[in-house]
Amino acid sequence: MGDGQRKITDGPPAKPDTTHRYVDMVEIAGWFGISHRAVANWRTRYADTHPFPEPDVIVGRTPGWSRKRRPEIETWAAGRPGPGVGGGRPRKSS
């Protein structure tokens, strides 16, 4: 591979005629009953403090995660900051 391209692998090559299937943000959103835009927001909103798991592959501009990582993503979601954590408009005092 030339011209600045890198080949990154995480293990041995797949056997010929093997297809790897990944989940995208739409499918991840379905796991949580939210929109895919909410998943996209998670990826950027918590990037510094509680980063969303990195994708296993990016095809074009579409990230994909292995289905085997669902428990990791669910654990991430359970540990993300909840409502009222930082930012936003202060509450009105009475």
PDB file of N, CA and C in Angstrom, residues 54-84:
ATOM      1  N   GLU A  54     -15.036   3.411  20.065  1.00  0.00           N
ATOM      2  CA  GLU A  54     -14.605   3.664  18.692  1.00  0.00           C
ATOM      3  C   GLU A  54     -15.170   2.595  17.760  1.00  0.00           C
ATOM      4  N   PRO A  55     -15.526   2.977  16.536  1.00  0.00           N
ATOM      5  CA  PRO A  55     -16.028   1.978  15.587  1.00  0.00           C
ATOM      6  C   PRO A  55     -14.935   1.001  15.174  1.00  0.00           C
ATOM      7  N   ASP A  56     -15.350  -0.171  14.761  1.00  0.00           N
ATOM      8  CA  ASP A  56     -14.412  -1.186  14.277  1.00  0.00           C
ATOM      9  C   ASP A  56     -14.039  -0.951  12.827  1.00  0.00           C
ATOM     10  N   VAL A  57     -14.928  -0.288  12.109  1.00  0.00           N
ATOM     11  CA  VAL A  57     -14.703  -0.049  10.684  1.00  0.00           C
ATOM     12  C   VAL A  57     -15.426   1.238  10.298  1.00  0.00           C
ATOM     13  N   ILE A  58     -14.896   1.922   9.309  1.00  0.00           N
ATOM     14  CA  ILE A  58     -15.586   3.065   8.723  1.00  0.00           C
ATOM     15  C   ILE A  58     -15.611   2.825   7.223  1.00  0.00           C
ATOM     16  N   VAL A  59     -16.813   2.759   6.673  1.00  0.00           N
ATOM     17  CA  VAL A  59     -16.985   2.552   5.240  1.00  0.00           C
ATOM     18  C   VAL A  59     -17.527   3.854   4.673  1.00  0.00           C
ATOM     19  N   GLY A  60     -16.715   4.519   3.871  1.00  0.00           N
ATOM     20  CA  GLY A  60     -17.083   5.856   3.422  1.00  0.00           C
ATOM     21  C   GLY A  60     -17.064   6.768   4.629  1.00  0.00           C
ATOM     22  N   ARG A  61     -18.226   7.285   4.996  1.00  0.00           N
ATOM     23  CA  ARG A  61     -18.339   8.107   6.209  1.00  0.00           C
ATOM     24  C   ARG A  61     -19.191   7.413   7.267  1.00  0.00           C
ATOM     25  N   THR A  62     -19.492   6.140   7.060  1.00  0.00           N
ATOM     26  CA  THR A  62     -20.379   5.412   7.965  1.00  0.00           C
ATOM     27  C   THR A  62     -19.593   4.517   8.911  1.00  0.00           C
ATOM     28  N   PRO A  63     -19.671   4.802  10.232  1.00  0.00           N
ATOM     29  CA  PRO A  63     -18.984   3.938  11.196  1.00  0.00           C
ATOM     30  C   PRO A  63     -19.770   2.651  11.423  1.00  0.00           C
ATOM     31  N   GLY A  64     -19.043   1.590  11.749  1.00  0.00           N
ATOM     32  CA  GLY A  64     -19.673   0.310  12.042  1.00  0.00           C
ATOM     33  C   GLY A  64     -19.006  -0.356  13.233  1.00  0.00           C
ATOM     34  N   TRP A  65     -19.806  -1.038  14.041  1.00  0.00           N
ATOM     35  CA  TRP A  65     -19.317  -1.735  15.223  1.00  0.00           C
ATOM     36  C   TRP A  65     -19.672  -3.208  15.100  1.00  0.00           C
ATOM     37  N   SER A  66     -18.818  -4.058  15.609  1.00  0.00           N
ATOM     38  CA  SER A  66     -19.098  -5.489  15.646  1.00  0.00           C
ATOM     39  C   SER A  66     -20.294  -5.737  16.557  1.00  0.00           C
ATOM     40  N   ARG A  67     -21.154  -6.661  16.157  1.00  0.00           N
ATOM     41  CA  ARG A  67     -22.302  -7.016  17.002  1.00  0.00           C
ATOM     42  C   ARG A  67     -21.853  -7.539  18.363  1.00  0.00           C
ATOM     43  N   LYS A  68     -20.669  -8.118  18.414  1.00  0.00           N
ATOM     44  CA  LYS A  68     -20.143  -8.660  19.669  1.00  0.00           C
ATOM     45  C   LYS A  68     -19.898  -7.564  20.699  1.00  0.00           C
ATOM     46  N   ARG A  69     -19.871  -6.310  20.262  1.00  0.00           N
ATOM     47  CA  ARG A  69     -19.593  -5.205  21.175  1.00  0.00           C
ATOM     48  C   ARG A  69     -20.849  -4.602  21.798  1.00  0.00           C
ATOM     49  N   ARG A  70     -22.005  -5.214  21.550  1.00  0.00           N
ATOM     50  CA  ARG A  70     -23.239  -4.678  22.126  1.00  0.00           C
ATOM     51  C   ARG A  70     -23.142  -4.526  23.644  1.00  0.00           C
ATOM     52  N   PRO A  71     -22.643  -5.526  24.393  1.00  0.00           N
ATOM     53  CA  PRO A  71     -22.535  -5.335  25.849  1.00  0.00           C
ATOM     54  C   PRO A  71     -21.655  -4.134  26.215  1.00  0.00           C
ATOM     55  N   GLU A  72     -20.575  -3.928  25.493  1.00  0.00           N
ATOM     56  CA  GLU A  72     -19.695  -2.781  25.754  1.00  0.00           C
ATOM     57  C   GLU A  72     -20.438  -1.464  25.516  1.00  0.00           C
ATOM     58  N   ILE A  73     -21.213  -1.399  24.445  1.00  0.00           N
ATOM     59  CA  ILE A  73     -21.952  -0.175  24.131  1.00  0.00           C
ATOM     60  C   ILE A  73     -23.062   0.047  25.151  1.00  0.00           C
ATOM     61  N   GLU A  74     -23.730  -1.018  25.580  1.00  0.00           N
ATOM     62  CA  GLU A  74     -24.769  -0.885  26.603  1.00  0.00           C
ATOM     63  C   GLU A  74     -24.175  -0.433  27.932  1.00  0.00           C
ATOM     64  N   THR A  75     -22.990  -0.938  28.275  1.00  0.00           N
ATOM     65  CA  THR A  75     -22.311  -0.504  29.501  1.00  0.00           C
ATOM     66  C   THR A  75     -21.940   0.966  29.398  1.00  0.00           C
ATOM     67  N   TRP A  76     -21.459   1.372  28.220  1.00  0.00           N
ATOM     68  CA  TRP A  76     -21.126   2.785  28.007  1.00  0.00           C
ATOM     69  C   TRP A  76     -22.367   3.648  28.237  1.00  0.00           C
ATOM     70  N   ALA A  77     -23.492   3.254  27.639  1.00  0.00           N
ATOM     71  CA  ALA A  77     -24.719   4.042  27.745  1.00  0.00           C
ATOM     72  C   ALA A  77     -25.193   4.133  29.194  1.00  0.00           C
ATOM     73  N   ALA A  78     -25.069   3.042  29.937  1.00  0.00           N
ATOM     74  CA  ALA A  78     -25.498   3.045  31.339  1.00  0.00           C
ATOM     75  C   ALA A  78     -24.634   3.968  32.190  1.00  0.00           C
ATOM     76  N   GLY A  79     -23.392   4.189  31.774  1.00  0.00           N
ATOM     77  CA  GLY A  79     -22.485   5.018  32.554  1.00  0.00           C
ATOM     78  C   GLY A  79     -22.367   6.451  32.096  1.00  0.00           C
ATOM     79  N   ARG A  80     -23.128   6.813  31.062  1.00  0.00           N
ATOM     80  CA  ARG A  80     -22.995   8.190  30.571  1.00  0.00           C
ATOM     81  C   ARG A  80     -23.679   9.144  31.535  1.00  0.00           C
ATOM     82  N   PRO A  81     -23.230  10.397  31.530  1.00  0.00           N
ATOM     83  CA  PRO A  81     -23.842  11.380  32.420  1.00  0.00           C
ATOM     84  C   PRO A  81     -25.333  11.522  32.131  1.00  0.00           C
ATOM     85  N   GLY A  82     -26.111  11.690  33.167  1.00  0.00           N
ATOM     86  CA  GLY A  82     -27.559  11.817  33.006  1.00  0.00           C
ATOM     87  C   GLY A  82     -27.996  13.259  32.872  1.00  0.00           C
ATOM     88  N   PRO A  83     -29.300  13.487  32.814  1.00  0.00           N
ATOM     89  CA  PRO A  83     -29.824  14.842  32.704  1.00  0.00           C
ATOM     90  C   PRO A  83     -29.360  15.706  33.873  1.00  0.00           C
ATOM     91  N   GLY A  84     -29.095  16.950  33.585  1.00  0.00           N
ATOM     92  CA  GLY A  84     -28.703  17.887  34.630  1.00  0.00           C
ATOM     93  C   GLY A  84     -27.228  17.885  34.954  1.00  0.00           C
TER      94      GLY A  84
END
